[in-house]
Amino acid sequence: MRNYVCGHRADTPQDFAELALGTPPELWLGVDGESDEERAARLDAARDILADPEYRSLPDDLICLAARVVDENPDLFNVVPLARPARRRPARRGAAA
């Protein structure tokens, strides 16, 4: 089965995120190993996009998207307390007589 969003084919979760945002998620999240120059260029491009009147609602859209994901996947925040390991006490040695 093929998935289409607004006439665009989406094969992976990344495709769905890109179609929902209108931009690649890497633009906002960055990528592992990017240089300082690459990061500066990426952030500059992101600022340009946010300044474009077409994308003025993007921050609000992202908040709505994040809220929907949390609402539809409540198990994302299931926190299970871990048992604390027992404290190790140094072995007591008998006093020399």
mmCIF file of C-alpha atoms in Angstrom:
data_model
loop_
_atom_site.group_PDB
_atom_site.id
_atom_site.type_symbol
_atom_site.label_atom_id
_atom_site.label_comp_id
_atom_site.label_asym_id
_atom_site.label_seq_id
_atom_site.Cartn_x
_atom_site.Cartn_y
_atom_site.Cartn_z
ATOM 1 C CA MET A 1 0.000 0.000 0.000
ATOM 2 C CA ARG A 2 1.272 3.439 -0.863
ATOM 3 C CA ASN A 3 0.698 6.471 1.310
ATOM 4 C CA TYR A 4 0.033 9.886 -0.165
ATOM 5 C CA VAL A 5 -0.173 13.193 1.661
ATOM 6 C CA CYS A 6 -1.510 16.122 -0.349
ATOM 7 C CA GLY A 7 -0.633 14.341 -3.559
ATOM 8 C CA HIS A 8 2.925 13.500 -2.479
ATOM 9 C CA ARG A 9 4.067 9.953 -1.846
ATOM 10 C CA ALA A 10 5.343 9.270 1.671
ATOM 11 C CA ASP A 11 7.238 6.025 2.221
ATOM 12 C CA THR A 12 9.014 6.640 5.520
ATOM 13 C CA PRO A 13 8.275 8.457 8.782
ATOM 14 C CA GLN A 14 10.789 11.072 7.643
ATOM 15 C CA ASP A 15 8.728 11.622 4.475
ATOM 16 C CA PHE A 16 5.609 12.197 6.573
ATOM 17 C CA ALA A 17 7.463 14.643 8.837
ATOM 18 C CA GLU A 18 8.819 16.556 5.852
ATOM 19 C CA LEU A 19 5.375 16.760 4.269
ATOM 20 C CA ALA A 20 3.814 17.862 7.564
ATOM 21 C CA LEU A 21 6.443 20.550 8.139
ATOM 22 C CA GLY A 22 6.924 21.613 4.556
ATOM 23 C CA THR A 23 10.685 21.394 5.122
ATOM 24 C CA PRO A 24 13.098 18.569 5.892
ATOM 25 C CA PRO A 25 13.343 17.895 9.665
ATOM 26 C CA GLU A 26 17.144 18.037 9.371
ATOM 27 C CA LEU A 27 16.834 21.768 8.690
ATOM 28 C CA TRP A 28 15.534 22.281 12.220
ATOM 29 C CA LEU A 29 17.256 19.418 14.033
ATOM 30 C CA GLY A 30 20.643 19.364 12.341
ATOM 31 C CA VAL A 31 22.658 16.283 11.503
ATOM 32 C CA ASP A 32 25.376 14.419 13.350
ATOM 33 C CA GLY A 33 28.851 15.604 12.544
ATOM 34 C CA GLU A 34 27.911 18.903 10.926
ATOM 35 C CA SER A 35 30.632 21.536 11.023
ATOM 36 C CA ASP A 36 30.221 24.980 12.574
ATOM 37 C CA GLU A 37 29.936 26.458 9.068
ATOM 38 C CA GLU A 38 27.266 23.924 8.061
ATOM 39 C CA ARG A 39 25.334 24.629 11.267
ATOM 40 C CA ALA A 40 25.504 28.397 10.695
ATOM 41 C CA ALA A 41 24.288 27.982 7.095
ATOM 42 C CA ARG A 42 21.460 25.672 8.216
ATOM 43 C CA LEU A 43 20.303 28.089 10.912
ATOM 44 C CA ASP A 44 20.528 30.998 8.467
ATOM 45 C CA ALA A 45 18.304 29.105 6.015
ATOM 46 C CA ALA A 46 15.849 28.337 8.828
ATOM 47 C CA ARG A 47 15.685 32.025 9.768
ATOM 48 C CA ASP A 48 15.006 32.923 6.127
ATOM 49 C CA ILE A 49 12.159 30.413 6.002
ATOM 50 C CA LEU A 50 10.610 31.739 9.208
ATOM 51 C CA ALA A 51 10.806 35.290 7.811
ATOM 52 C CA ASP A 52 8.862 34.263 4.683
ATOM 53 C CA PRO A 53 5.180 35.257 5.041
ATOM 54 C CA GLU A 54 4.151 31.855 3.696
ATOM 55 C CA TYR A 55 5.712 30.163 6.735
ATOM 56 C CA ARG A 56 4.641 32.608 9.462
ATOM 57 C CA SER A 57 2.357 29.960 10.973
ATOM 58 C CA LEU A 58 5.087 27.295 11.014
ATOM 59 C CA PRO A 59 5.889 27.576 14.765
ATOM 60 C CA ASP A 60 2.196 27.218 15.619
ATOM 61 C CA ASP A 61 1.857 24.331 13.153
ATOM 62 C CA LEU A 62 4.826 22.582 14.777
ATOM 63 C CA ILE A 63 3.328 22.963 18.232
ATOM 64 C CA CYS A 64 0.036 21.503 17.000
ATOM 65 C CA LEU A 65 1.865 18.626 15.322
ATOM 66 C CA ALA A 66 3.864 17.872 18.473
ATOM 67 C CA ALA A 67 0.709 18.020 20.606
ATOM 68 C CA ARG A 68 -1.061 15.633 18.233
ATOM 69 C CA VAL A 69 1.842 13.175 18.352
ATOM 70 C CA VAL A 70 1.859 13.239 22.149
ATOM 71 C CA ASP A 71 -1.929 12.873 22.292
ATOM 72 C CA GLU A 72 -1.951 9.927 19.885
ATOM 73 C CA ASN A 73 1.060 8.214 21.516
ATOM 74 C CA PRO A 74 0.714 8.595 25.284
ATOM 75 C CA ASP A 75 3.142 5.716 25.815
ATOM 76 C CA LEU A 76 5.961 7.996 24.619
ATOM 77 C CA PHE A 77 6.122 9.373 28.129
ATOM 78 C CA ASN A 78 5.624 6.228 30.157
ATOM 79 C CA VAL A 79 8.263 6.633 32.792
ATOM 80 C CA VAL A 80 9.134 3.635 34.865
ATOM 81 C CA PRO A 81 11.163 4.240 38.003
ATOM 82 C CA LEU A 82 14.261 2.113 38.109
ATOM 83 C CA ALA A 83 15.199 0.280 41.262
ATOM 84 C CA ARG A 84 18.130 1.840 43.026
ATOM 85 C CA PRO A 85 21.063 -0.472 43.411
ATOM 86 C CA ALA A 86 21.808 -1.432 46.990
ATOM 87 C CA ARG A 87 24.572 0.602 48.521
ATOM 88 C CA ARG A 88 27.754 -1.277 48.908
ATOM 89 C CA ARG A 89 29.301 -0.907 52.272
ATOM 90 C CA PRO A 90 32.948 -1.641 52.718
ATOM 91 C CA ALA A 91 33.557 -4.907 54.533
ATOM 92 C CA ARG A 92 34.494 -4.306 58.155
ATOM 93 C CA ARG A 93 37.651 -5.905 59.204
ATOM 94 C CA GLY A 94 38.153 -7.068 62.730
ATOM 95 C CA ALA A 95 40.398 -4.942 64.927
ATOM 96 C CA ALA A 96 43.872 -6.338 65.353
ATOM 97 C CA ALA A 97 44.581 -7.418 68.920
#
